[in-house]
Short mmCIF file of C-alpha atoms in Angstrom, two decimals:
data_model
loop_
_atom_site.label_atom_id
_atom_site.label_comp_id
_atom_site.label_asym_id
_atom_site.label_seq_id
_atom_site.Cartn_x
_atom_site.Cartn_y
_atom_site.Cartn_z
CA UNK E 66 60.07 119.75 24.64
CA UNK E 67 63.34 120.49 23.05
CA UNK E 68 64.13 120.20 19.19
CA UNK E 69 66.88 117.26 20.28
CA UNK E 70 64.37 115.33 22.07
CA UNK E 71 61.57 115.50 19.23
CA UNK E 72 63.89 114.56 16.64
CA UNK E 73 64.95 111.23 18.66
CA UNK E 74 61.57 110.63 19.18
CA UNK E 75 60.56 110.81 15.73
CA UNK E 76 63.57 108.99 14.77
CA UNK E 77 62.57 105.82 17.21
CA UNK E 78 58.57 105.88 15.88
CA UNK E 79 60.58 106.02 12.34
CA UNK E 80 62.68 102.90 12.86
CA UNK E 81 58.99 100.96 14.66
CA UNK E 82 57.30 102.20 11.19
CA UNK E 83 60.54 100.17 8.70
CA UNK E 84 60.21 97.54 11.42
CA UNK E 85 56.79 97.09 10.85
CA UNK E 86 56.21 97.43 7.04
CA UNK E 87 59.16 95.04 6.66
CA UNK E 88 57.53 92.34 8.87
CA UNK E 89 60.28 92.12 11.55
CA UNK E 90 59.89 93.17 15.27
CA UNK E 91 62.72 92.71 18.08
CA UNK E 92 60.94 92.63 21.65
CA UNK E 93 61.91 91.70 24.84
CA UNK E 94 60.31 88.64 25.99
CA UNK E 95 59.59 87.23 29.31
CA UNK E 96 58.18 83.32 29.35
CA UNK E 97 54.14 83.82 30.45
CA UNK E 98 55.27 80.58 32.37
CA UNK E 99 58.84 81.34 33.65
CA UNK E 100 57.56 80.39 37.18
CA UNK E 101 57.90 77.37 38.53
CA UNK E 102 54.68 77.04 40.47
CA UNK E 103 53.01 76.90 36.90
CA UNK E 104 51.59 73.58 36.43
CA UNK E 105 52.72 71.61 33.38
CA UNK E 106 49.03 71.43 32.12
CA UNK E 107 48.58 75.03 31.89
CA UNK E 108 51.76 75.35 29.17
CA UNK E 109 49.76 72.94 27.07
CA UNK E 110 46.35 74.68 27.85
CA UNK E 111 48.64 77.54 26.69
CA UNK E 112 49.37 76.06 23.56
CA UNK E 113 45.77 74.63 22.84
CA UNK E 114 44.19 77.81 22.88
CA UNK E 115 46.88 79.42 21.01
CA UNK E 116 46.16 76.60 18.30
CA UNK E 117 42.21 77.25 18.00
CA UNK E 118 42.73 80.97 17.51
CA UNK E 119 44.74 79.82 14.59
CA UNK E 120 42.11 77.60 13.00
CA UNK E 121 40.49 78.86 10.07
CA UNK E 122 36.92 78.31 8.40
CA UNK E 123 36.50 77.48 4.82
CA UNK E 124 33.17 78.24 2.83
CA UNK E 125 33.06 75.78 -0.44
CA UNK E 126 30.70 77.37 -3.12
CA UNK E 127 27.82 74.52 -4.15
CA UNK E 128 26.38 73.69 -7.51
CA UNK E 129 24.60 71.21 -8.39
CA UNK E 130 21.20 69.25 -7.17
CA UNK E 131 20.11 65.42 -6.08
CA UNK E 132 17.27 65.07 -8.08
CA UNK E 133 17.38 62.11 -10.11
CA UNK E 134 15.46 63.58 -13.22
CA UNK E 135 18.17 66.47 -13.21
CA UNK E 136 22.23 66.70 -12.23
CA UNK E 137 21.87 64.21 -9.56
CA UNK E 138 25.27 65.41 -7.60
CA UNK E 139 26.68 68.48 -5.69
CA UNK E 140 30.03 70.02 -7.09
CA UNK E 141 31.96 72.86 -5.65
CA UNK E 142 35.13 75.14 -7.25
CA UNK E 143 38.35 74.90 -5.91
CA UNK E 144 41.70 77.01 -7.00
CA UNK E 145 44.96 75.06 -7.96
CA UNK E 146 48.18 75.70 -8.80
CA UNK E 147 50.71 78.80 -8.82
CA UNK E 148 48.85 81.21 -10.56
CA UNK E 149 45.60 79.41 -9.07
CA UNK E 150 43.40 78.08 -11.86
CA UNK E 151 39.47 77.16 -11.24
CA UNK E 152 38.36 73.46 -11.30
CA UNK E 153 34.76 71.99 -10.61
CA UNK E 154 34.68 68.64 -9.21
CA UNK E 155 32.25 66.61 -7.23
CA UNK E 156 31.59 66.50 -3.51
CA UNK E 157 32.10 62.86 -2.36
CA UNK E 158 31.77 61.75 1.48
CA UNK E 159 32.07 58.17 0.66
CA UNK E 160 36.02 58.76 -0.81
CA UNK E 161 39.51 59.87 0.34
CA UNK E 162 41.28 61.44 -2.27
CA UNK E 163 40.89 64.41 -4.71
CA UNK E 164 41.84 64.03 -8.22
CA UNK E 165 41.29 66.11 -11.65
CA UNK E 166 42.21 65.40 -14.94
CA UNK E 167 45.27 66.52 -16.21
CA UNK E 168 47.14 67.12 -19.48
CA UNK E 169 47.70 64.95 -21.56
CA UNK E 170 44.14 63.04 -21.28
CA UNK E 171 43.39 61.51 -24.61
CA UNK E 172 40.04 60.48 -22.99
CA UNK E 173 39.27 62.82 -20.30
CA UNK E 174 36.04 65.09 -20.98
CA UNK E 175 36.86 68.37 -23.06
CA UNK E 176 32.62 69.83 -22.35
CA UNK E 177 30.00 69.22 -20.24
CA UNK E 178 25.85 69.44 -19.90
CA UNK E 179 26.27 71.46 -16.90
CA UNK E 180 26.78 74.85 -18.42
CA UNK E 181 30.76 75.28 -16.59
CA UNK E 182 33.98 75.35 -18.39
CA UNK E 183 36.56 72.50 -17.74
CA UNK E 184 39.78 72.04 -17.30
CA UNK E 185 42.65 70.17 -17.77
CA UNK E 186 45.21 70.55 -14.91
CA UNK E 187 48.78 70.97 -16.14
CA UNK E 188 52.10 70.65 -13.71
CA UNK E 189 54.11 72.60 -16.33
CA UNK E 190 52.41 75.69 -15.74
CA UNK E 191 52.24 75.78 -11.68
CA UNK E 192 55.75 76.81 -10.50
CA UNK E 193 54.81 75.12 -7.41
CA UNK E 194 53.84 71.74 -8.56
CA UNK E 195 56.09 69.05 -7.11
CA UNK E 196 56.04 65.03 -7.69
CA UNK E 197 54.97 62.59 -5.33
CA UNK E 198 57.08 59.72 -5.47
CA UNK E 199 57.41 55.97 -4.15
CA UNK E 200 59.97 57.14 -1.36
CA UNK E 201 57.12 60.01 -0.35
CA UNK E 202 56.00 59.02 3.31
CA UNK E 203 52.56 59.54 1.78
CA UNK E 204 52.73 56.98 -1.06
CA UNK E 205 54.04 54.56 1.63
CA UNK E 206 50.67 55.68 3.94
CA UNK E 207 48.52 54.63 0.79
CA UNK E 208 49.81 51.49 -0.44
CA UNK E 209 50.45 50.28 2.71
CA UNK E 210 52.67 47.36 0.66
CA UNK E 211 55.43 47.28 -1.27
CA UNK E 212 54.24 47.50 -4.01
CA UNK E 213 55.51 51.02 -5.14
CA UNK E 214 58.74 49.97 -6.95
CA UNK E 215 61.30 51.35 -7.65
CA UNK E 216 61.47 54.11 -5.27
CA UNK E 217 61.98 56.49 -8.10
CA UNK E 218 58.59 55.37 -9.58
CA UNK E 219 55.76 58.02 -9.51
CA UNK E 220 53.03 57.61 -6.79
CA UNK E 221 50.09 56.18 -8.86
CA UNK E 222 46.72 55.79 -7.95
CA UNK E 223 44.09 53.68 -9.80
CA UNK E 224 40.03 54.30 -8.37
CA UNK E 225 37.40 51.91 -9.50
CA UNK E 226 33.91 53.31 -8.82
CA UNK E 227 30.73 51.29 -7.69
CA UNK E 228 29.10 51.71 -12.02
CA UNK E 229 32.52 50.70 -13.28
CA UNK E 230 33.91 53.68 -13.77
CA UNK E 231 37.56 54.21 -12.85
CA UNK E 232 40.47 57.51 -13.08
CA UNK E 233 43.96 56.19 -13.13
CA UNK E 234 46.96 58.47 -12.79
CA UNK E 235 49.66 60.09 -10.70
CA UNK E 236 49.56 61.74 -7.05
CA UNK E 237 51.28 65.18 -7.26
CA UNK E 238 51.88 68.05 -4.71
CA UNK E 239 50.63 71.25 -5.05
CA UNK E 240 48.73 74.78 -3.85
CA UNK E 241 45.03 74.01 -3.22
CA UNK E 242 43.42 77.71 -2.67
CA UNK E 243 40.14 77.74 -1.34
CA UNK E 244 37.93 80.80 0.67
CA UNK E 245 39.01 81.42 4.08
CA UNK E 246 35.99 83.11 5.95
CA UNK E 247 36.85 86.19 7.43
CA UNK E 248 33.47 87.85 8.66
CA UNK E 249 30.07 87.68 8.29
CA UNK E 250 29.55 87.01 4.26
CA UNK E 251 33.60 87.67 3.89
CA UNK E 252 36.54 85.55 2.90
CA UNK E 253 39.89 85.64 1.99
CA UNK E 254 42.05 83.52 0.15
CA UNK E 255 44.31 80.45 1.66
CA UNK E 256 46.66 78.44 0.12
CA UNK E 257 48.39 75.38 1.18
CA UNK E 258 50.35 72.56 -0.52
CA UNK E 259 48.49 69.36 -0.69
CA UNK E 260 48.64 66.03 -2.23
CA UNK E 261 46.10 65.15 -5.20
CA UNK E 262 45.75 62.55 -8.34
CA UNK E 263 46.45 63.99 -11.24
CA UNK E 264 44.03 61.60 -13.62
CA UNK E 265 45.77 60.70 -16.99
CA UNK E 266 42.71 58.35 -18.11
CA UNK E 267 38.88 57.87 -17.41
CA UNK E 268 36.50 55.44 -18.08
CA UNK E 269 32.83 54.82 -17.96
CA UNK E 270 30.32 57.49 -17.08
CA UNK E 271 33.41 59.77 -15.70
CA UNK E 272 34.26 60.51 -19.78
CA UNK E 273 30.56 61.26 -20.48
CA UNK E 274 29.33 64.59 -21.61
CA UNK E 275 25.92 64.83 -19.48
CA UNK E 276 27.49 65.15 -15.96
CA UNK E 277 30.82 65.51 -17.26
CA UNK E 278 33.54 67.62 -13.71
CA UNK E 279 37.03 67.91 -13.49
CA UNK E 280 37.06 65.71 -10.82
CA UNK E 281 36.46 64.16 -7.40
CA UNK E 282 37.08 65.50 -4.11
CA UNK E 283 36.60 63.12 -1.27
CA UNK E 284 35.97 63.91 2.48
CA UNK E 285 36.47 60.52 3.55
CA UNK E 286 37.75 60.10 6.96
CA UNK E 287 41.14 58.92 5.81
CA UNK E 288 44.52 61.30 6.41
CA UNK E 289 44.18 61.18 2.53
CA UNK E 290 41.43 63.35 2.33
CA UNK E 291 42.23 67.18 1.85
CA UNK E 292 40.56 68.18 5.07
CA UNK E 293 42.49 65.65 6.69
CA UNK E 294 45.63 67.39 4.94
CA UNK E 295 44.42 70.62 6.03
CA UNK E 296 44.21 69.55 9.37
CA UNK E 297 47.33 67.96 9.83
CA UNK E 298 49.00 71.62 8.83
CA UNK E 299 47.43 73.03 12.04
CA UNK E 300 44.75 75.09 9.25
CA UNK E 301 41.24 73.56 10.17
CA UNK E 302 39.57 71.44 12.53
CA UNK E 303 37.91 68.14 11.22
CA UNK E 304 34.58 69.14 10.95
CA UNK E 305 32.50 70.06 7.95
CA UNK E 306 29.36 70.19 6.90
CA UNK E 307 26.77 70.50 4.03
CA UNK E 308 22.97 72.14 3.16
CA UNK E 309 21.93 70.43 0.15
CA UNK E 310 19.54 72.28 -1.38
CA UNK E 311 16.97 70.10 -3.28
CA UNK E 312 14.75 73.03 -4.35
CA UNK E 313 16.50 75.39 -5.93
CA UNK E 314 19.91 73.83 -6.23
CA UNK E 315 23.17 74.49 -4.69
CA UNK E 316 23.44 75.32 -1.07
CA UNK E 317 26.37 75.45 1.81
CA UNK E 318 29.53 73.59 2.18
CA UNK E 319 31.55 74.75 5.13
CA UNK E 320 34.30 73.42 6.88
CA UNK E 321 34.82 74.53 10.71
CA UNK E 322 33.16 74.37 13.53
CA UNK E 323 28.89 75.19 13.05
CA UNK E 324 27.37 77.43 16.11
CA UNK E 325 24.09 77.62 14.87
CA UNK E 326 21.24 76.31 13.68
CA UNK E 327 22.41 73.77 16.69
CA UNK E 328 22.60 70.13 15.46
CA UNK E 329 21.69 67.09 17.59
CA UNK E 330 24.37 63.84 16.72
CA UNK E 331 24.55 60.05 16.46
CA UNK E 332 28.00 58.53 17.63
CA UNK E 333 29.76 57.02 14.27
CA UNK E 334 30.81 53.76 14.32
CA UNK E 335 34.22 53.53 14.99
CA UNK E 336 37.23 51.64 12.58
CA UNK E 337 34.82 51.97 9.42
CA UNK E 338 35.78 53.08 5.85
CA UNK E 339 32.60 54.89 5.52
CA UNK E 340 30.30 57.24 7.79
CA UNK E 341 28.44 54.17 9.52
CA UNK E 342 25.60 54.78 11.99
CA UNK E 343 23.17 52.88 13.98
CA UNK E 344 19.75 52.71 12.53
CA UNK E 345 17.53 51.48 15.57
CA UNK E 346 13.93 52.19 13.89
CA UNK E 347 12.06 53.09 10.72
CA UNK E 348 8.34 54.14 10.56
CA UNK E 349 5.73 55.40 7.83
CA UNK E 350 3.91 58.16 9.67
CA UNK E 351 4.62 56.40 13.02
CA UNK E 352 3.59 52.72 11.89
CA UNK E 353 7.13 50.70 12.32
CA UNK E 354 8.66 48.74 9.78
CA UNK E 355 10.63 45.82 10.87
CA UNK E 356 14.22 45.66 10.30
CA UNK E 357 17.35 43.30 9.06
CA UNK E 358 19.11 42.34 12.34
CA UNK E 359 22.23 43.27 11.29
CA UNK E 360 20.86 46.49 10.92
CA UNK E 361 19.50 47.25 14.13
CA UNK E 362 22.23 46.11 15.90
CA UNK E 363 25.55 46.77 14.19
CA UNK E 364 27.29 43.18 13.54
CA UNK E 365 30.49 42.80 11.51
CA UNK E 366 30.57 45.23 9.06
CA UNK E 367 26.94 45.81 8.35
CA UNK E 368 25.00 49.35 9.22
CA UNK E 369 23.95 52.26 7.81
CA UNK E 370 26.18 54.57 5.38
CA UNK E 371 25.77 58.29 4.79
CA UNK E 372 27.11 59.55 1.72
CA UNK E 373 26.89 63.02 -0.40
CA UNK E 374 28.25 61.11 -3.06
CA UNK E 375 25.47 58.60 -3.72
CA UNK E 376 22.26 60.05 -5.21
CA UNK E 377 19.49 57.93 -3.62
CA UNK E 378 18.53 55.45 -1.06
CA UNK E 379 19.37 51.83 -1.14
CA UNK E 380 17.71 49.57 0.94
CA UNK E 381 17.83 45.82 1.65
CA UNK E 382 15.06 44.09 -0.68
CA UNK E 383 12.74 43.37 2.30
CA UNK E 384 12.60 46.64 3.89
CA UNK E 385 12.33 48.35 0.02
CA UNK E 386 9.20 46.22 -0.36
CA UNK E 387 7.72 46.62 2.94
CA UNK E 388 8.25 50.33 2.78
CA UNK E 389 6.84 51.10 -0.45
CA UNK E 390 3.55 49.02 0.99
CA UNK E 391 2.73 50.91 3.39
CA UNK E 392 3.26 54.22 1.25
CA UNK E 393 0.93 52.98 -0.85
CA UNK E 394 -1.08 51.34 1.48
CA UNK E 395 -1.92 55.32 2.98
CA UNK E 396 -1.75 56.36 -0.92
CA UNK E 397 -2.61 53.75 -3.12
CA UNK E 398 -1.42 54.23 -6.63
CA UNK E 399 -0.96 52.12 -9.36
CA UNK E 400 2.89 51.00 -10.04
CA UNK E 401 5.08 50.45 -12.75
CA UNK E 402 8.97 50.19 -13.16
CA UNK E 403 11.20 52.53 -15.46
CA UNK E 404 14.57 51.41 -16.69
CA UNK E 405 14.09 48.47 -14.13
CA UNK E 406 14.61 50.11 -10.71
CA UNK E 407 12.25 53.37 -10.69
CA UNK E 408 8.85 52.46 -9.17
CA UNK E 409 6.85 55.42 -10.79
CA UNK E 410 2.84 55.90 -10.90
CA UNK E 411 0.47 58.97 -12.52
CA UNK E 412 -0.50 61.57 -10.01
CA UNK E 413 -1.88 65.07 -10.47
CA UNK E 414 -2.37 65.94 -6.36
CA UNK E 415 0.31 67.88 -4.53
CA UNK E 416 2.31 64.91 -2.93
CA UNK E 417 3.39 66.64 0.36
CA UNK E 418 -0.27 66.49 1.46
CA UNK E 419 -1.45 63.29 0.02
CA UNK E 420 1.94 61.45 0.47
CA UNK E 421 3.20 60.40 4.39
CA UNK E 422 6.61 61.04 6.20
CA UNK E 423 9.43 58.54 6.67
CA UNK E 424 10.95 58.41 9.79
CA UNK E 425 14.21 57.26 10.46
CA UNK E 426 15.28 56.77 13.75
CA UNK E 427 19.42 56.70 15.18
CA UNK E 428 21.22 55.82 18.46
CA UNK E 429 21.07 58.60 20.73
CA UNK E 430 17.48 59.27 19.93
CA UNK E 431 18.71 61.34 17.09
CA UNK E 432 15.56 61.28 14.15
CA UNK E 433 15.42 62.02 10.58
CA UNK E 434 12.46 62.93 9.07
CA UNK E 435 12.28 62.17 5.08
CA UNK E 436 9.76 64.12 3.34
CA UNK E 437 7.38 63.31 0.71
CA UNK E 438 9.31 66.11 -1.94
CA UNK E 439 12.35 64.49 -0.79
CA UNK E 440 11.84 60.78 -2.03
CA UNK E 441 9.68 61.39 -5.03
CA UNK E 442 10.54 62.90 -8.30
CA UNK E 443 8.66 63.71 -11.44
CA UNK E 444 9.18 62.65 -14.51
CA UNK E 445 7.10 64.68 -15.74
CA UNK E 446 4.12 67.09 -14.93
CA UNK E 447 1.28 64.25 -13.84
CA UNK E 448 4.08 61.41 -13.20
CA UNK E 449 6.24 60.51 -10.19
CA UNK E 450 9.25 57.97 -9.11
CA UNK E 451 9.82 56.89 -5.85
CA UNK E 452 13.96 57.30 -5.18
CA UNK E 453 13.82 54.92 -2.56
CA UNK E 454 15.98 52.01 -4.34
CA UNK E 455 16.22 48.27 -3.45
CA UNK E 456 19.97 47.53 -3.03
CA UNK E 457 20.22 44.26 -2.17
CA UNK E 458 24.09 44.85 -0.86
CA UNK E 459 25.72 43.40 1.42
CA UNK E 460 29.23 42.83 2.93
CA UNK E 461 31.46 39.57 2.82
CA UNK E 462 30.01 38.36 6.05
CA UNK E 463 26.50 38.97 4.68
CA UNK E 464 25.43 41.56 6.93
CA UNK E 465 23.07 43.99 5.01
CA UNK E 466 24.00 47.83 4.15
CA UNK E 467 21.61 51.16 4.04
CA UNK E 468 23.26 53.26 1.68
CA UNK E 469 21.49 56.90 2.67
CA UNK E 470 22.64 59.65 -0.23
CA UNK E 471 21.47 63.06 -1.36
CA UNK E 472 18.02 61.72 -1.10
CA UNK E 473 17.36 61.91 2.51
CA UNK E 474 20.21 64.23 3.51
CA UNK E 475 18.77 67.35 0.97
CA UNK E 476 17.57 70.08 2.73
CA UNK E 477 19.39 69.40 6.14
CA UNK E 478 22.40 70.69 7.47
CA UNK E 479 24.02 67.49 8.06
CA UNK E 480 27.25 68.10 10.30
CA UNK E 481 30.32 65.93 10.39
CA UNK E 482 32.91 66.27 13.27
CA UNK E 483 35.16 63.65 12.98
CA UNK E 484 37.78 65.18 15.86
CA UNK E 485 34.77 63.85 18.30
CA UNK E 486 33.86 61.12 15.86
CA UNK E 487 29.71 61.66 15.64
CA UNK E 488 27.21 63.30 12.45
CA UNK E 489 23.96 64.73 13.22
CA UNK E 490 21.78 66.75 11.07
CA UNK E 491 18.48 69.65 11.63
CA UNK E 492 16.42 70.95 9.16
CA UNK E 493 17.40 73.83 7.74
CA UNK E 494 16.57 76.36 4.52
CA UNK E 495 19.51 75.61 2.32
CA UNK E 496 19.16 78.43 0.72
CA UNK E 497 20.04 80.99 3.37
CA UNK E 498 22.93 80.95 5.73
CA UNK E 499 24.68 79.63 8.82
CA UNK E 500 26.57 80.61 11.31
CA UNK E 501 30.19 78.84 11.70
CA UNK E 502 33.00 79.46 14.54
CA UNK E 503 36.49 80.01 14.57
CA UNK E 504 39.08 79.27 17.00
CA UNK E 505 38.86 82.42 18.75
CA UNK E 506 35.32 82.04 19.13
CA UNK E 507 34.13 84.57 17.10
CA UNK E 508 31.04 83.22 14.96
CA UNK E 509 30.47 84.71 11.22
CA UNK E 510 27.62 84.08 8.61
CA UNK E 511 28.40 81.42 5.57
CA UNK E 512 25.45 82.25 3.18
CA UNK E 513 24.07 79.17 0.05
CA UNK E 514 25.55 79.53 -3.50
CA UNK E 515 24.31 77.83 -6.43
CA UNK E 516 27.41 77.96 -8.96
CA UNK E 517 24.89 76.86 -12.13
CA UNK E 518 21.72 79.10 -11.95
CA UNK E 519 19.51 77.63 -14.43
CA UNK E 520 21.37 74.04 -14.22
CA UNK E 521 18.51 72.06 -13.64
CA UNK E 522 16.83 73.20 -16.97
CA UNK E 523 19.74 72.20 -18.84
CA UNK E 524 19.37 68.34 -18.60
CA UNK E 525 15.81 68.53 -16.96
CA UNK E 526 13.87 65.20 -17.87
CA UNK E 527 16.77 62.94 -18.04
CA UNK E 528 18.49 60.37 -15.94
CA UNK E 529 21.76 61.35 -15.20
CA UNK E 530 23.74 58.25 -14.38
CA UNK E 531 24.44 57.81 -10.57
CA UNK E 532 28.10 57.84 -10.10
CA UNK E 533 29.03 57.02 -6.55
CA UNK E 534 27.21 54.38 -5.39
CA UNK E 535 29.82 53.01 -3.04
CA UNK E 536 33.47 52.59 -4.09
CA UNK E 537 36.15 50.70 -4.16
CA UNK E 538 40.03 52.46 -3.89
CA UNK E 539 42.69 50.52 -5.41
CA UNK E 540 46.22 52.31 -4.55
CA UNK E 541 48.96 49.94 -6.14
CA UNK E 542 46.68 47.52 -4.61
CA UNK E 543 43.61 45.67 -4.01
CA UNK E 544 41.55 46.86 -1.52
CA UNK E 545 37.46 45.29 -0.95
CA UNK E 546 34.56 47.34 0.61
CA UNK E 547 34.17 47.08 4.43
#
């Protein structure tokens, strides 16, 4: 080979090299589809599976436990801002927005019980922070009135939660960064502009000390919801799930598709606020217990919620008596209430053997099995609570409500895909891994974190008010449950 030739050769891999470490690339490009005997539907299979290669996982560290005489809720740690800043704030399936407090809060928590540092979130120092006004399509999504006026006004948000508790403030735009998983065990970071309230003032149980986060982050069906926002980018599908892990805290929060362990569903019930399902049966050990009507068979707006965000299990006041009967009926023990809704007794046996199963029993023959270490707590070494709760709510046409929370859904992996609109759940050891899959198909490992080690030994033996019973979102305007 000549000298003249080499050098043009090495001249042309030169210019590919600048091309390439300065992002740009000129090719020539013919149209996969050019022809015209190419059917229509194969340009958008095209673009489909050009989409899902695109689609990202996201693993959500977990802290956090449901027992009742400990933290009684799951938080995670998310990144905001421009530099990104770490915030811890609650995991709450039965809400739509996130929101943290920001600066200035005169009454906003400054410590808290759970051994993390907070936060106060403050626009100034993000260079990407934006407002969210009333002339933002997204305040006009959330009001849904007119109630937003002027249209130079701020976007405000005002959240009343089921113990009273309520975060008023702004909606503002900016960079969420959370872990993008990359390979087995491996993630990267990704960033994307979303809105989120930026709370100005707290009330009730969210300014206490014991509990204390910097916030809420709902995954609420709505298109409020940040997986909903994520989504609507073309980032993530709309499926996430959870592994609550009851026994030594923490666990997995994932969002993306799961591949294994495989997880049998329950259609939701369509047009609801909440994750509604159809509970057709409940039995102690395999005796039945009878249930409400509008239970069984979904009328109006009653059913069967599922929601991280709630603690325990409320039942109608029928089926709580009944079912505590025939616990004790196979275990009699001698009860007595604490602070007025905890049916505890003395016991020095292990309660797994001596205690039996619930049962709980979905459309699609889809079961779930609630273990004796799952609905009882101890107080103490020889004393135990049942978390089973009687409720006694019900919606505005009367129909009665199940509210199912960390209580029965601990130690499962409890899937949500609302692109297909069902839930379903398996047993699984929330403290080691899963296996989630991307949109090219390739499946990677998403192991349990526990963000507070030693957390339950910090408020151990108290009762940590329960702070998401259901709620009630008021946006520049009333709204009512169901």
């Amino acid at each position: 080979m000549d000298l003249s030739l080499t050098l043009r050769i090495l001249a042309a891999v030169f210019m590919v090299l600048i091309q390439y470490a300065c992002g740009n690339f000129v090719f020539n490009v013919t149209h996969k589809f050019a022809g015209k005997d190419k059917q229509l539907s194969e340009l958008k299979s095209h673009d489909s599976f050009r989409h899902a290669r695109m689609l990202a996982n996201i693993d959500l560290p977990l802290g956090g436990d449901s027992r009742a005489d400990s933290i009684g809720l799951y938080f995670t740690k998310i990144k905001l801002g421009s530099p990104p800043k770490d915030y811890h704030v609650q995991v709450d399936t039965g809400s739509d927005i996130l929101w943290v407090n920001c600066a200035p809060c005169s009454k906003c928590p400054v410590k808290t019980d759970l051994g993390i540092p907070l936060r106060l979130y403050d626009s100034k120092a993000s260079s990407t922070w934006n407002k969210v006004g009333c002339e933002d399509d997204f305040c006009a999504f959330i009001s849904q009135s007119d109630t937003c006026e002027p249209k130079t006004k701020p976007c405000s948000y005002h959240v009343v939660y089921g113990d009273g508790s309520t975060s008023d403030g702004d909606f503002v735009k900016d960079n969420i960064t959370l872990d993008q998983v990359t390979g087995n065990l491996r993630t990267a970071p990704l960033s994307q502009q979303v809105v989120f309230g930026c709370g100005s003032n707290q009330s009730g149980q969210l300014g206490q000390t014991d509990s204390a986060l910097d916030g809420i982050m709902g995954f609420g069906q709505a298109n409020t919801s940040v997986i909903s926002q994520l989504a609507a980018a073309g980032n993530v599908k709309r499926i996430f799930s959870h592994c609550l892990d009851n026994v030594n805290g923490g666990g997995i929060f994932a969002v993306g598709e799961v591949e294994s362990p495989v997880v049998k569903t329950t259609p939701l019930v369509p047009n609801q606020v909440h994750y509604n399902v159809i509970l057709k049966a409940i039995d102690v050990d395999g005796e039945p217990l009878d249930l409400p009507p509008s239970i069984a068979s979904f009328g109006g707006n009653g059913g069967t919620i599922i929601d991280s965000g709630t603690t325990l299990a409320y039942l109608p006041q029928d089926l709580y008596n009944s079912l505590l009967k025939q616990i004790t009926t196979r275990t009699p023990v001698k009860l007595h209430m604490v602070q007025e809704t905890f049916a505890c007794f003395s016991f020095t046996s292990n309660t797994d053997k001596a205690f039996p199963v619930v049962n709980l029993h979905f459309e699609d023959s889809l079961k779930l099995t609630v273990y004796p270490h799952d609905y009882l707590f101890s107080l103490r070494e020889d004393m135990y609570c049942f978390g089973w709760q009687s409720g006694g709510m019900t919606t505005q046409d009367g129909s009665d409500v199940i509210l199912l929370g960390d209580l029965v859904l601990s130690n499962k992996l409890v899937v949500y895909d609302l692109d297909n609109e069902v839930i379903g759940w398996a047993d699984h050891n929330c403290s080691s891994s899963i296996k989630v899959k991307d949109g090219s198909g390739a499946a990677y490992s998403v192991e349990a974190d526990n963000l507070i080690q030693s957390a339950s030994s910090v408020i151990k033996g108290t009762f940590v008010p329960l702070l998401s019973i259901l709620i009630w979102v008021f946006l520049s305007f009333t709204s009512q449950f169901c």
